[in-house]
N, CA, C, O and CB atoms as a CASP TS submission, in Angstrom:
PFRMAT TS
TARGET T0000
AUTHOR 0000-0000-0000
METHOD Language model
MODEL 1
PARENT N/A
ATOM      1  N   UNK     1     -32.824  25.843  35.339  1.00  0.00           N
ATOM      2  CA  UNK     1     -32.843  25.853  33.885  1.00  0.00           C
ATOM      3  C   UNK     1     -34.219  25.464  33.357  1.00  0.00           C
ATOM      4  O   UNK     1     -34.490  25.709  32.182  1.00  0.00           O
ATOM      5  CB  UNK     1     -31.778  24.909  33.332  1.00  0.00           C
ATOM      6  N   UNK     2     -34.940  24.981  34.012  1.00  0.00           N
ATOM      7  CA  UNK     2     -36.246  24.544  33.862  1.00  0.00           C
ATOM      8  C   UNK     2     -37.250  25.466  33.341  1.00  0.00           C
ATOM      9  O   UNK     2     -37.950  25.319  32.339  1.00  0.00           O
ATOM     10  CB  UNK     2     -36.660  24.106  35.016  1.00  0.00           C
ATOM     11  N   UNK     3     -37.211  26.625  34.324  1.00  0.00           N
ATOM     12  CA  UNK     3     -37.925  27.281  34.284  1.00  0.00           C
ATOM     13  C   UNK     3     -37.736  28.397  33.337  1.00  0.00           C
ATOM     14  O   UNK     3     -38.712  29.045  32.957  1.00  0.00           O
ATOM     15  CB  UNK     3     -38.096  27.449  35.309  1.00  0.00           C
ATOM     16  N   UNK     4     -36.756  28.612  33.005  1.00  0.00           N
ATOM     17  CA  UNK     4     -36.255  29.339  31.637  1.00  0.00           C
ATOM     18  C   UNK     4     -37.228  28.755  30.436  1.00  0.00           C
ATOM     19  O   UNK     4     -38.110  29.389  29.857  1.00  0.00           O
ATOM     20  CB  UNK     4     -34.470  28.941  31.268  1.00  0.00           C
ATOM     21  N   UNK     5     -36.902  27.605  30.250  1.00  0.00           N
ATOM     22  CA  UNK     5     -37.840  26.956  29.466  1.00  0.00           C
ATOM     23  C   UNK     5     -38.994  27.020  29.545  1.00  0.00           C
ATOM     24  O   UNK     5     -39.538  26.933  28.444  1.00  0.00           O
ATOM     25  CB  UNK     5     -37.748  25.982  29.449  1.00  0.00           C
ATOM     26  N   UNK     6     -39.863  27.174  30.634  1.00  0.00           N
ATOM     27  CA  UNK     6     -41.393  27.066  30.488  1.00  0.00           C
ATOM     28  C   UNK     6     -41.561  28.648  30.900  1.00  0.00           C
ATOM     29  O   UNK     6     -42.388  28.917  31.771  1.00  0.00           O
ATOM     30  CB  UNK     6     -42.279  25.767  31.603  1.00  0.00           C
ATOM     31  N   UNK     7     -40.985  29.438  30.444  1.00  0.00           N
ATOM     32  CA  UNK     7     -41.216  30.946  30.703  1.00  0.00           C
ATOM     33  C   UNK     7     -42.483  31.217  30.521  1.00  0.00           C
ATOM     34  O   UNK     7     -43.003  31.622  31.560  1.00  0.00           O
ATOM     35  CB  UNK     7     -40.461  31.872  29.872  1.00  0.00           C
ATOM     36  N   UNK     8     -43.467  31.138  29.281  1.00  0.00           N
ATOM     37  CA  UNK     8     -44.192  31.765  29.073  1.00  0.00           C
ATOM     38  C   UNK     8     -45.270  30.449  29.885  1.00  0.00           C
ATOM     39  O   UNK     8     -46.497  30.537  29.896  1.00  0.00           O
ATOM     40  CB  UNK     8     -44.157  32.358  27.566  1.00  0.00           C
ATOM     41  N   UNK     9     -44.830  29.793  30.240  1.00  0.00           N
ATOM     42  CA  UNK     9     -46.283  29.294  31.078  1.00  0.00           C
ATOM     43  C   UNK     9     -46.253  29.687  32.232  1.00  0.00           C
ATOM     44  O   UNK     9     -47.292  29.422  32.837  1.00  0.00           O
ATOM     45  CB  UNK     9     -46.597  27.807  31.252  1.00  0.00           C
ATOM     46  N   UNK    10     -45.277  30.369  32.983  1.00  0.00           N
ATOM     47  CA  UNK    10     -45.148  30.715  34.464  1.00  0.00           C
ATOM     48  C   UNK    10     -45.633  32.183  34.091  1.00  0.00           C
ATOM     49  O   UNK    10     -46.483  32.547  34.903  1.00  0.00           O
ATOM     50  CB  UNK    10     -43.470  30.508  35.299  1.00  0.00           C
ATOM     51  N   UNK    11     -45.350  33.188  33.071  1.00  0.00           N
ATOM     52  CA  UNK    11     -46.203  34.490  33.001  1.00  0.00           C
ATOM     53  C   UNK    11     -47.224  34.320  32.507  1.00  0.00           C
ATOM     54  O   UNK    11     -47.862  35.373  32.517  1.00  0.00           O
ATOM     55  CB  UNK    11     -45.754  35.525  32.369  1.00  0.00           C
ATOM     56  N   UNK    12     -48.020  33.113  31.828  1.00  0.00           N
ATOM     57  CA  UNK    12     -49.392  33.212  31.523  1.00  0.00           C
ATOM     58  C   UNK    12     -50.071  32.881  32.994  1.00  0.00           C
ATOM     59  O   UNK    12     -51.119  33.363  33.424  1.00  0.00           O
ATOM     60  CB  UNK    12     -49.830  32.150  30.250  1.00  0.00           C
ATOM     61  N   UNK    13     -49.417  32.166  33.490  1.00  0.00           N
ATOM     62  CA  UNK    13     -49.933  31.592  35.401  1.00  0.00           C
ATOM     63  C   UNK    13     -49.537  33.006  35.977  1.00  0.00           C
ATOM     64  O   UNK    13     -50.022  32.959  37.107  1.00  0.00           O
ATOM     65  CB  UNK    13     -48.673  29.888  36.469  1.00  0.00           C
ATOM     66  N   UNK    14     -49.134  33.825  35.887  1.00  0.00           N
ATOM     67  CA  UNK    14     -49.360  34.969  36.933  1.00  0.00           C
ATOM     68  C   UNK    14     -50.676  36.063  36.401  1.00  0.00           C
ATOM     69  O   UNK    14     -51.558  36.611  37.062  1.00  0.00           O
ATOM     70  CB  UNK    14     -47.755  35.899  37.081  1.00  0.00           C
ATOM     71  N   UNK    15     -50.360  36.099  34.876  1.00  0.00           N
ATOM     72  CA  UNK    15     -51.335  36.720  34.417  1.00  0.00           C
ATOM     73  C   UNK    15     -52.659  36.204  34.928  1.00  0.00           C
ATOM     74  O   UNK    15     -53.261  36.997  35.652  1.00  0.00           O
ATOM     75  CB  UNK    15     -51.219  36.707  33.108  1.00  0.00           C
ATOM     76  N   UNK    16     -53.177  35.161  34.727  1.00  0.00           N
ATOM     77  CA  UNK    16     -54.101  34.020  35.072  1.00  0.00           C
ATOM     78  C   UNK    16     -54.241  34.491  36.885  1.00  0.00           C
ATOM     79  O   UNK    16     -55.305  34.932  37.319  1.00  0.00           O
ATOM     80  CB  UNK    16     -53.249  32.169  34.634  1.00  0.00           C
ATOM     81  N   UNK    17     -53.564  34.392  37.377  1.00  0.00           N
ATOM     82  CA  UNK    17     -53.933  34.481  39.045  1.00  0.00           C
ATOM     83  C   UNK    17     -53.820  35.976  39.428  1.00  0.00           C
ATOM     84  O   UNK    17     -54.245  36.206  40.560  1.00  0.00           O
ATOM     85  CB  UNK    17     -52.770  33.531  40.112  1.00  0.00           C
ATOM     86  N   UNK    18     -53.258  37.246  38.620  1.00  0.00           N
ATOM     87  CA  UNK    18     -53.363  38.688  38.998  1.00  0.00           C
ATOM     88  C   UNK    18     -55.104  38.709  38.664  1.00  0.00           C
ATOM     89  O   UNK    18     -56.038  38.908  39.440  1.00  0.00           O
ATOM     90  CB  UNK    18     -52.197  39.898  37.931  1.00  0.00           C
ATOM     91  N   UNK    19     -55.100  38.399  37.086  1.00  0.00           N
ATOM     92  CA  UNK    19     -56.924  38.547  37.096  1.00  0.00           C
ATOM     93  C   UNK    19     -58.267  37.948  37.512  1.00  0.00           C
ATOM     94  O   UNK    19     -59.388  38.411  37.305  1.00  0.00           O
ATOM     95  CB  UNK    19     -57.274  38.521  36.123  1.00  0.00           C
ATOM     96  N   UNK    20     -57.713  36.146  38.519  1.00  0.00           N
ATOM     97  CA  UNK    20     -59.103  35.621  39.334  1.00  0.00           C
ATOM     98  C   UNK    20     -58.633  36.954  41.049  1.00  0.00           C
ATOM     99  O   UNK    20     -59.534  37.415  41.751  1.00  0.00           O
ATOM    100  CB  UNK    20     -58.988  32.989  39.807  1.00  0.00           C
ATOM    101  N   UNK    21     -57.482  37.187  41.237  1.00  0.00           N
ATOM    102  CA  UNK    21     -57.363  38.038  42.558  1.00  0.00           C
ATOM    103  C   UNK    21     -58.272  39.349  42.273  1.00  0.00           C
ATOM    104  O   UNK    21     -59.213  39.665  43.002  1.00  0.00           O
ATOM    105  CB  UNK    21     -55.655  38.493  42.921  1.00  0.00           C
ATOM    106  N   UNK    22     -57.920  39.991  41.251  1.00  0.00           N
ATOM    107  CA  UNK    22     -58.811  41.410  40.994  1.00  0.00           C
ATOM    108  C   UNK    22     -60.675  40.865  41.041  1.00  0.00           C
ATOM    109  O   UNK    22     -61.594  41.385  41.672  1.00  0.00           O
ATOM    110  CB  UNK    22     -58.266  42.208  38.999  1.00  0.00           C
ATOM    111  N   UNK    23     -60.690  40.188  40.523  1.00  0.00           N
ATOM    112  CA  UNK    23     -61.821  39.629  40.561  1.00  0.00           C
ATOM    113  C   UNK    23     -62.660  39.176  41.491  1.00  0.00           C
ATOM    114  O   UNK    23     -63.881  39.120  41.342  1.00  0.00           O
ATOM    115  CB  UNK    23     -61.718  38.962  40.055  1.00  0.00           C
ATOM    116  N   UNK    24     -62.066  38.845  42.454  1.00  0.00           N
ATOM    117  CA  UNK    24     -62.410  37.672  43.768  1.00  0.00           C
ATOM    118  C   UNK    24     -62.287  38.991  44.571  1.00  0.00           C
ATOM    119  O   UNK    24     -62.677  38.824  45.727  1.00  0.00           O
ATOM    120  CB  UNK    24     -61.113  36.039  44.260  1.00  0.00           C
ATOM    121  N   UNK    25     -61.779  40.505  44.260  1.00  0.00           N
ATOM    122  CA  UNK    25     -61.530  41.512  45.575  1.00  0.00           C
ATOM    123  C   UNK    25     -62.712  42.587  44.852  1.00  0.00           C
ATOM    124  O   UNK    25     -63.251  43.552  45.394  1.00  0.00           O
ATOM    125  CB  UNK    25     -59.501  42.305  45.864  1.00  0.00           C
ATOM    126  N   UNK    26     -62.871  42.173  43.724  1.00  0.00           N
ATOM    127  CA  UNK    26     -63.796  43.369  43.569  1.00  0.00           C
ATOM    128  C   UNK    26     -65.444  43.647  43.888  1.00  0.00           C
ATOM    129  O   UNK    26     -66.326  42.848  43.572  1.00  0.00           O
ATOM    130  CB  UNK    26     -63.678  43.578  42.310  1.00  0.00           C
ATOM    131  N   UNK    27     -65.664  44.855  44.532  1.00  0.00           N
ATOM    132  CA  UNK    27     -66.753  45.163  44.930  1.00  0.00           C
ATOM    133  C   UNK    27     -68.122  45.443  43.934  1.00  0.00           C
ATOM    134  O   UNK    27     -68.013  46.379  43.142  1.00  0.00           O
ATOM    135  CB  UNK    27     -66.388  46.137  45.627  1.00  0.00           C
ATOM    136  N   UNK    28     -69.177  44.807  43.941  1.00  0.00           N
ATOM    137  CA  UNK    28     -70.413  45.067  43.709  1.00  0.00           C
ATOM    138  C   UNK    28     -70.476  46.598  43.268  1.00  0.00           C
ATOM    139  O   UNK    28     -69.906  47.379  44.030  1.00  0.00           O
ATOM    140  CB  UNK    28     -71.222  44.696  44.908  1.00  0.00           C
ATOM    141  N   UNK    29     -71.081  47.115  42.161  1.00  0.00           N
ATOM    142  CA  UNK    29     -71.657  48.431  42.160  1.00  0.00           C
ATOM    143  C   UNK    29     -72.588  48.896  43.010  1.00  0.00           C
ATOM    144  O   UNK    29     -73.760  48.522  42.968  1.00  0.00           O
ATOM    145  CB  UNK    29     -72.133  48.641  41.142  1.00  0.00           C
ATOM    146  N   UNK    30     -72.113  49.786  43.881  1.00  0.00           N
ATOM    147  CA  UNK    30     -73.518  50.250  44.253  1.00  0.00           C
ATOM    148  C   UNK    30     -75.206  50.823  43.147  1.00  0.00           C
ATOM    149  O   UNK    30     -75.486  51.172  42.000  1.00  0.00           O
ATOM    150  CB  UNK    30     -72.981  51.475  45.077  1.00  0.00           C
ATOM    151  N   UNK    31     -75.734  50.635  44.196  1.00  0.00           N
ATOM    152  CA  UNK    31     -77.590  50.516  43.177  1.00  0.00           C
ATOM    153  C   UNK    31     -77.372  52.508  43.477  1.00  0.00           C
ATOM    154  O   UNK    31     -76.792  53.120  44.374  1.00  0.00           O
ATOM    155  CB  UNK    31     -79.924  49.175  44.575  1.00  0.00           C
ATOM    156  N   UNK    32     -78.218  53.028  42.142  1.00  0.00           N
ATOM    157  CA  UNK    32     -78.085  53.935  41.619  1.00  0.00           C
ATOM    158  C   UNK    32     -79.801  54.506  41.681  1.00  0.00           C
ATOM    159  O   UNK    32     -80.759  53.955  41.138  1.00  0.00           O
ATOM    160  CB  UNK    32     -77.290  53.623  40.338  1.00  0.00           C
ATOM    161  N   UNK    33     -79.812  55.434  42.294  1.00  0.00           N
ATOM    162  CA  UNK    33     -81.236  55.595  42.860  1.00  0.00           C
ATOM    163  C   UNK    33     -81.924  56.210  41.418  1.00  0.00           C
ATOM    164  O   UNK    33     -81.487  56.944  40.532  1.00  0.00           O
ATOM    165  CB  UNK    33     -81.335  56.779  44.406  1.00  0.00           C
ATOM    166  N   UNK    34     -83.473  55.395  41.697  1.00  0.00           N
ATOM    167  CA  UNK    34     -84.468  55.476  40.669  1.00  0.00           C
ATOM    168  C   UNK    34     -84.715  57.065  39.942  1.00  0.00           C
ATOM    169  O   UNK    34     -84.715  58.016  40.724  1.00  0.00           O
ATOM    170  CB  UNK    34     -85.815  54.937  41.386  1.00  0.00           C
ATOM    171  N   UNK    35     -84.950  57.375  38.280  1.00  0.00           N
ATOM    172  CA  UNK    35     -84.699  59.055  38.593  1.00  0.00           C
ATOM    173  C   UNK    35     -86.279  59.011  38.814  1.00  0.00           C
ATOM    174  O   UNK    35     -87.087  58.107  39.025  1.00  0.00           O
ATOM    175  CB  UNK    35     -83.927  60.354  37.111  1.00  0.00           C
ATOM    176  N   UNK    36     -86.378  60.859  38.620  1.00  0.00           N
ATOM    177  CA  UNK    36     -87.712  61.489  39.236  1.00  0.00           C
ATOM    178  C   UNK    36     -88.714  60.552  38.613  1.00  0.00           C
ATOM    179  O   UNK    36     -88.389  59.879  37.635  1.00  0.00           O
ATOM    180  CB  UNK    36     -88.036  63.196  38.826  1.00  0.00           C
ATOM    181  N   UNK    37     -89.761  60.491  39.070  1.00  0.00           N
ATOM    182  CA  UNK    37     -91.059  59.749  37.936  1.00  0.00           C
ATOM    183  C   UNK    37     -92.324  61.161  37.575  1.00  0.00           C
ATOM    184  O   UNK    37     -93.222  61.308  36.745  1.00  0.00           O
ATOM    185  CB  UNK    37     -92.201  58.002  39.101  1.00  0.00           C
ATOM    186  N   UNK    38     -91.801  61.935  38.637  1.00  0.00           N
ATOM    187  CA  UNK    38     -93.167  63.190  38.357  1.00  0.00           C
ATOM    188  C   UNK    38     -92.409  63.805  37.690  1.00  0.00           C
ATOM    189  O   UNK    38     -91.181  63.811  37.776  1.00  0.00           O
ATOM    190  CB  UNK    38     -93.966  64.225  39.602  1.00  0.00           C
ATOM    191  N   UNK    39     -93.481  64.719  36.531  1.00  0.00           N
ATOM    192  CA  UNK    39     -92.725  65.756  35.758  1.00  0.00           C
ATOM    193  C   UNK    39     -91.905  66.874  36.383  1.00  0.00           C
ATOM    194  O   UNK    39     -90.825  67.420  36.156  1.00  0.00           O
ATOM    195  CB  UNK    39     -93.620  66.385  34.984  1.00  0.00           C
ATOM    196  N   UNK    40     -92.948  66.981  37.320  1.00  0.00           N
ATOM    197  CA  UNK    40     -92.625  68.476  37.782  1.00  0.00           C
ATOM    198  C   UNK    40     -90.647  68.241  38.624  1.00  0.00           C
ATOM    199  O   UNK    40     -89.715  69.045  38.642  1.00  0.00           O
ATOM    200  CB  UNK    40     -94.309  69.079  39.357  1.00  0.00           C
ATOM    201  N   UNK    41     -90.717  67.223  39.018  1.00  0.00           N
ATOM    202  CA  UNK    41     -88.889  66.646  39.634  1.00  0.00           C
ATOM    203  C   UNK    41     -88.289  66.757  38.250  1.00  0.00           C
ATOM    204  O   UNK    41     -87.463  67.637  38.007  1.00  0.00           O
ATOM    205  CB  UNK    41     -88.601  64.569  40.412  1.00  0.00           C
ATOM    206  N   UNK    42     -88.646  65.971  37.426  1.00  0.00           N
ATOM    207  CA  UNK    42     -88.124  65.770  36.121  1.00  0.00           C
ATOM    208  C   UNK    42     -87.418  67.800  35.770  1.00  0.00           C
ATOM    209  O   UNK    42     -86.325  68.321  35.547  1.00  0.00           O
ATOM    210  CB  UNK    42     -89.794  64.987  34.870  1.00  0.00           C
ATOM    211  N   UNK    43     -88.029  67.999  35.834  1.00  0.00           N
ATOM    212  CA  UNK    43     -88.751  69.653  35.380  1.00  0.00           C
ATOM    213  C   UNK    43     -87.232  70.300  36.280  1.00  0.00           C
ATOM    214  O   UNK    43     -86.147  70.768  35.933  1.00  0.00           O
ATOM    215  CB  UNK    43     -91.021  70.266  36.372  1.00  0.00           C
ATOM    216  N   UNK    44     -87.693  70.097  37.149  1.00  0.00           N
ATOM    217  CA  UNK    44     -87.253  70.768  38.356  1.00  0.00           C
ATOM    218  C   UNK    44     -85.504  70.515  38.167  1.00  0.00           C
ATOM    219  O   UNK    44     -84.736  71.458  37.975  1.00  0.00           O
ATOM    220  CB  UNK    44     -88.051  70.008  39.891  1.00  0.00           C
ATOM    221  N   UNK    45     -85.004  68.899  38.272  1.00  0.00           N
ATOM    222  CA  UNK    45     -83.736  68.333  37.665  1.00  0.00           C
ATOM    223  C   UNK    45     -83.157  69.437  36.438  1.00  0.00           C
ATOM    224  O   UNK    45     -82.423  70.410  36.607  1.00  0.00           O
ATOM    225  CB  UNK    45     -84.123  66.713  36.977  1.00  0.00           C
ATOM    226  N   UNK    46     -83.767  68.914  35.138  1.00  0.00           N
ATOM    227  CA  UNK    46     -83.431  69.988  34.580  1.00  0.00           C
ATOM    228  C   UNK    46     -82.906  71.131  34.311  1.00  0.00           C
ATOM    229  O   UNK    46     -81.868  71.493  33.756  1.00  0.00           O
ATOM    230  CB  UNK    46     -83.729  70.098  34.514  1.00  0.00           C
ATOM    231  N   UNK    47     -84.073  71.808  34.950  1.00  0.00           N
ATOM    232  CA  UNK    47     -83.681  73.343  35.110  1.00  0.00           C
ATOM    233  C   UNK    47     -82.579  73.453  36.068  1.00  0.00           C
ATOM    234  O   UNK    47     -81.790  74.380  35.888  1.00  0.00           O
ATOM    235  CB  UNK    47     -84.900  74.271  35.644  1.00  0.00           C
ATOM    236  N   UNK    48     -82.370  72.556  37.189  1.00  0.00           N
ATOM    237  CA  UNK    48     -80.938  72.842  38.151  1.00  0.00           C
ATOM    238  C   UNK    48     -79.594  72.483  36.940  1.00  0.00           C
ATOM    239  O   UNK    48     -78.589  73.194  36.954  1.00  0.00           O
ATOM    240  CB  UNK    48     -80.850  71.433  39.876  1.00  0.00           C
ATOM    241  N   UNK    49     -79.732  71.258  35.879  1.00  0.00           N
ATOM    242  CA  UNK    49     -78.844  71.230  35.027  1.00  0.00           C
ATOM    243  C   UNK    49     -78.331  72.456  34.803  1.00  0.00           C
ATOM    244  O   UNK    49     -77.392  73.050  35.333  1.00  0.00           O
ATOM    245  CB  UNK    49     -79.229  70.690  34.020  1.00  0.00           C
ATOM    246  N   UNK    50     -79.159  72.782  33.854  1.00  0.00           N
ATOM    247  CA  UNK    50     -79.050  73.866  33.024  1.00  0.00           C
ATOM    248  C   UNK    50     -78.479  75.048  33.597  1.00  0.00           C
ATOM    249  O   UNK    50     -77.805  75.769  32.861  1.00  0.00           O
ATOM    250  CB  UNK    50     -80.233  74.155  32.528  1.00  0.00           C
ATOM    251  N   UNK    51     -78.661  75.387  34.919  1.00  0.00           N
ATOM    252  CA  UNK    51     -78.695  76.440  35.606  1.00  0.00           C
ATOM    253  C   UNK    51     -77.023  76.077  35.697  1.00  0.00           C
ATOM    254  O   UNK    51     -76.336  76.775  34.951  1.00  0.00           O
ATOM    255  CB  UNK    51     -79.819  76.564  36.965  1.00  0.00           C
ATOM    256  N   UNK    52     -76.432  75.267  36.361  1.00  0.00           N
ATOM    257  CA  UNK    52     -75.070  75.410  36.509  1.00  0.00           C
ATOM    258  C   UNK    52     -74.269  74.951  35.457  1.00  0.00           C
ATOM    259  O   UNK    52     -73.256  74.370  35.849  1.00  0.00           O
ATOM    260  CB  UNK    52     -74.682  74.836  37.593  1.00  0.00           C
ATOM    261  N   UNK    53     -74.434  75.046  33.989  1.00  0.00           N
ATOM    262  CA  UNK    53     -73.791  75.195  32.885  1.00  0.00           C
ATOM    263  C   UNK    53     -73.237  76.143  32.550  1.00  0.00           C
ATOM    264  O   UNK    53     -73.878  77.170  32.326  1.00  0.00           O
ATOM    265  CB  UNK    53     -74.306  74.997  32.133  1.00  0.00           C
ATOM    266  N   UNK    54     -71.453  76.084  32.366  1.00  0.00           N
ATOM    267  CA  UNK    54     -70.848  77.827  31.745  1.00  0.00           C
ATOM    268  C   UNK    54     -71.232  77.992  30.444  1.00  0.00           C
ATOM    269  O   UNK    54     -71.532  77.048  29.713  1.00  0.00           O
ATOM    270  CB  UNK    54     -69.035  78.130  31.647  1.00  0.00           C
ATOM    271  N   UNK    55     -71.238  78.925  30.178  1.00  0.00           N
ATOM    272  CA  UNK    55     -71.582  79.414  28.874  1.00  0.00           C
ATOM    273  C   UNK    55     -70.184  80.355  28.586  1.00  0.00           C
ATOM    274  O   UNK    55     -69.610  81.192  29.283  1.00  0.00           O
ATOM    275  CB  UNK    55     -73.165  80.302  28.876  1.00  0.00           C
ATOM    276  N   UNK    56     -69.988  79.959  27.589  1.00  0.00           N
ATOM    277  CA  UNK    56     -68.303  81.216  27.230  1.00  0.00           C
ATOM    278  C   UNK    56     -68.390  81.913  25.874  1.00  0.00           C
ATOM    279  O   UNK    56     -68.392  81.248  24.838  1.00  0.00           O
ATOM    280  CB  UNK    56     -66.451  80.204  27.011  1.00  0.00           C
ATOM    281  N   UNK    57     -68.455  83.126  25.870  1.00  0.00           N
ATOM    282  CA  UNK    57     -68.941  83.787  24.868  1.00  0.00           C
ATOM    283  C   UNK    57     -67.695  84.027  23.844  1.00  0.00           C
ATOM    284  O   UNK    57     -66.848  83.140  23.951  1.00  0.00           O
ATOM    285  CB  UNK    57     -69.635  85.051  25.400  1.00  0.00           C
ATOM    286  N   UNK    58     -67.510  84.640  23.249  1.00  0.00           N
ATOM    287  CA  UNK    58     -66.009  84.715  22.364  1.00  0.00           C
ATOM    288  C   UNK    58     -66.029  86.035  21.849  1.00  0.00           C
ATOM    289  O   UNK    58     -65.699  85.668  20.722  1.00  0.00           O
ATOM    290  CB  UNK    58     -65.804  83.584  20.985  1.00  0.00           C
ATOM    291  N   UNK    59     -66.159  87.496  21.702  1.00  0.00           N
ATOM    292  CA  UNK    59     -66.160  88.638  20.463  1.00  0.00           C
ATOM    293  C   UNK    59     -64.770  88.866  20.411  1.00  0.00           C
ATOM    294  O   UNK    59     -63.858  88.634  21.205  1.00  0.00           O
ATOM    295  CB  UNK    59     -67.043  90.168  20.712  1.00  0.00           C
ATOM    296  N   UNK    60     -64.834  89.519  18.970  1.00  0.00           N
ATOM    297  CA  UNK    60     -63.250  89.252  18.379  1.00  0.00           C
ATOM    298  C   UNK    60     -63.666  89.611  16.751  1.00  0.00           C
ATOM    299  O   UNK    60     -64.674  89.123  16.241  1.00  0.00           O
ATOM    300  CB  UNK    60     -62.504  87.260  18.658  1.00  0.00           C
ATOM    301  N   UNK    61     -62.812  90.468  16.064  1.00  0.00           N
ATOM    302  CA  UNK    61     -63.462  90.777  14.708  1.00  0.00           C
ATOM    303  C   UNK    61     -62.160  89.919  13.946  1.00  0.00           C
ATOM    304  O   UNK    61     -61.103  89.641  14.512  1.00  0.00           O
ATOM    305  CB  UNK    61     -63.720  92.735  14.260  1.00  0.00           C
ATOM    306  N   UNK    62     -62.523  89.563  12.475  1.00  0.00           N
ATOM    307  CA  UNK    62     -62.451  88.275  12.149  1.00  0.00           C
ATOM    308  C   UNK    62     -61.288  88.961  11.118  1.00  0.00           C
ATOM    309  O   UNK    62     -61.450  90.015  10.503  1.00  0.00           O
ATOM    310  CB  UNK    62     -63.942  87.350  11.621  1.00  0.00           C
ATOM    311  N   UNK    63     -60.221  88.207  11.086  1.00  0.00           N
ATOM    312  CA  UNK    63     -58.834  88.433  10.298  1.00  0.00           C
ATOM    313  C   UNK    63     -59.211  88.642   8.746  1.00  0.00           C
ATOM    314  O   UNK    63     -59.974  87.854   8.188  1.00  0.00           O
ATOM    315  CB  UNK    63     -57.735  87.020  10.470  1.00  0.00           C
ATOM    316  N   UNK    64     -58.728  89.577   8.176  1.00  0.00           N
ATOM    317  CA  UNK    64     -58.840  89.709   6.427  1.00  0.00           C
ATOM    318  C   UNK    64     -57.971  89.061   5.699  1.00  0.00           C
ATOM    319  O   UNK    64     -57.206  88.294   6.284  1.00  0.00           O
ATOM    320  CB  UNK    64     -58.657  91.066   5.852  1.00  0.00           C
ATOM    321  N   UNK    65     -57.903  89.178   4.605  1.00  0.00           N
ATOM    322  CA  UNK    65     -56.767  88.095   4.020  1.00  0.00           C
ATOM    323  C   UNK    65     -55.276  88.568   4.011  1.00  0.00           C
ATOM    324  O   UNK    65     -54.283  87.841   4.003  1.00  0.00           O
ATOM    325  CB  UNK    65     -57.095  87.727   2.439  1.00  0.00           C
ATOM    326  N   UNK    66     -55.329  90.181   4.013  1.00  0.00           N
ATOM    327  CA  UNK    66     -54.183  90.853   4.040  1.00  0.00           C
ATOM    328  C   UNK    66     -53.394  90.329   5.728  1.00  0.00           C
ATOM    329  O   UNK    66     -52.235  89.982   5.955  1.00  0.00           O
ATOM    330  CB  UNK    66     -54.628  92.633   3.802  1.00  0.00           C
ATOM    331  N   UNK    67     -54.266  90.429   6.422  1.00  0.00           N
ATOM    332  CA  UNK    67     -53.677  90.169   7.941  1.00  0.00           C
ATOM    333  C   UNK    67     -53.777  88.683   7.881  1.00  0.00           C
ATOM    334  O   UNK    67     -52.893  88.198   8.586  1.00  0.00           O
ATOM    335  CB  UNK    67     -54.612  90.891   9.360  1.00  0.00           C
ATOM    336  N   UNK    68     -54.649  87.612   7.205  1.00  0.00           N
ATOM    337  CA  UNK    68     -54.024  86.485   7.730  1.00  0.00           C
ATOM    338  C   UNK    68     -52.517  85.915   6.108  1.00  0.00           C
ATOM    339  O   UNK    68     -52.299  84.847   5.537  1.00  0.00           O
ATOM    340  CB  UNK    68     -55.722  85.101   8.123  1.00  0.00           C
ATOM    341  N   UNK    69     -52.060  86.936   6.024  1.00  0.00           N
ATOM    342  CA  UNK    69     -51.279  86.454   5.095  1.00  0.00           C
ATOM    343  C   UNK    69     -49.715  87.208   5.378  1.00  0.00           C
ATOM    344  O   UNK    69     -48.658  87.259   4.748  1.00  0.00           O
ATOM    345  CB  UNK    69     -52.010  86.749   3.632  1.00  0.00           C
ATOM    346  N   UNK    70     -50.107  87.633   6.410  1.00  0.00           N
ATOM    347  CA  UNK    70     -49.055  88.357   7.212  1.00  0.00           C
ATOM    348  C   UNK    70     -48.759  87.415   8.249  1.00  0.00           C
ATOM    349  O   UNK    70     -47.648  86.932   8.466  1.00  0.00           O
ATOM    350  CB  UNK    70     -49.496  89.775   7.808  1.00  0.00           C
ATOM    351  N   UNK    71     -49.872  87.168   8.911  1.00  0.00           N
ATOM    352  CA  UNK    71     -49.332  86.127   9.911  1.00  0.00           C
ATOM    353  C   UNK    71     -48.597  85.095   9.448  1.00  0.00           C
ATOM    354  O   UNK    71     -47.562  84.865  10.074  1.00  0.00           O
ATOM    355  CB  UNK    71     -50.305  85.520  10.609  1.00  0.00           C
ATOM    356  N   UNK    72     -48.967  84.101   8.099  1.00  0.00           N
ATOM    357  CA  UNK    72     -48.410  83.196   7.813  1.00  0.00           C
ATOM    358  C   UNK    72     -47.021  83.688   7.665  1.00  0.00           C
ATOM    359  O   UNK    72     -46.124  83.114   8.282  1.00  0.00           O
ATOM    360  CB  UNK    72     -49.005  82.600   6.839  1.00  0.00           C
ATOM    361  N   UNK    73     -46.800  84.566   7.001  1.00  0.00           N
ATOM    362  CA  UNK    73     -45.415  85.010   6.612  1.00  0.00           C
ATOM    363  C   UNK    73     -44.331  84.378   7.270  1.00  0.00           C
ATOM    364  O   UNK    73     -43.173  84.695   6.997  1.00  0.00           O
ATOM    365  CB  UNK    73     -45.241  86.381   6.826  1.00  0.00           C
TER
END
């Protein structure tokens, strides 16, 4: 019956010991290598960006009021 009573101090004590455990297990970030310093890498980075970007085009002729007032219908 005790412990009924002190409910919320026995779930603030688990809360309290789930987050020093996550804490005490968690790993360091690994170090994140320096970027280019020459232009021409800089340059070079870049252009590989760019290069594997989709591009999605769309054509399609554009609804009049008669047809978008049909659709609503």
């Amino acid at each position: 019956m005790n412990i009924v009573k002190n409910m919320e101090a026995v779930v603030i004590a688990a809360v309290a010991l789930t987050f020093v455990t996550a804490l005490a297990s968690a790993q360091a970030p690994r170090a994140r290598s320096a970027a280019p310093t020459s232009p021409a890498a800089a340059a070079k980075a870049d252009a590989e960006a760019k290069a594997d970007m989709t591009t999605i085009v769309v054509t399609g002729k554009r609804l009049t009021a008669a047809e978008k007032a049909k659709l609503a219908a």
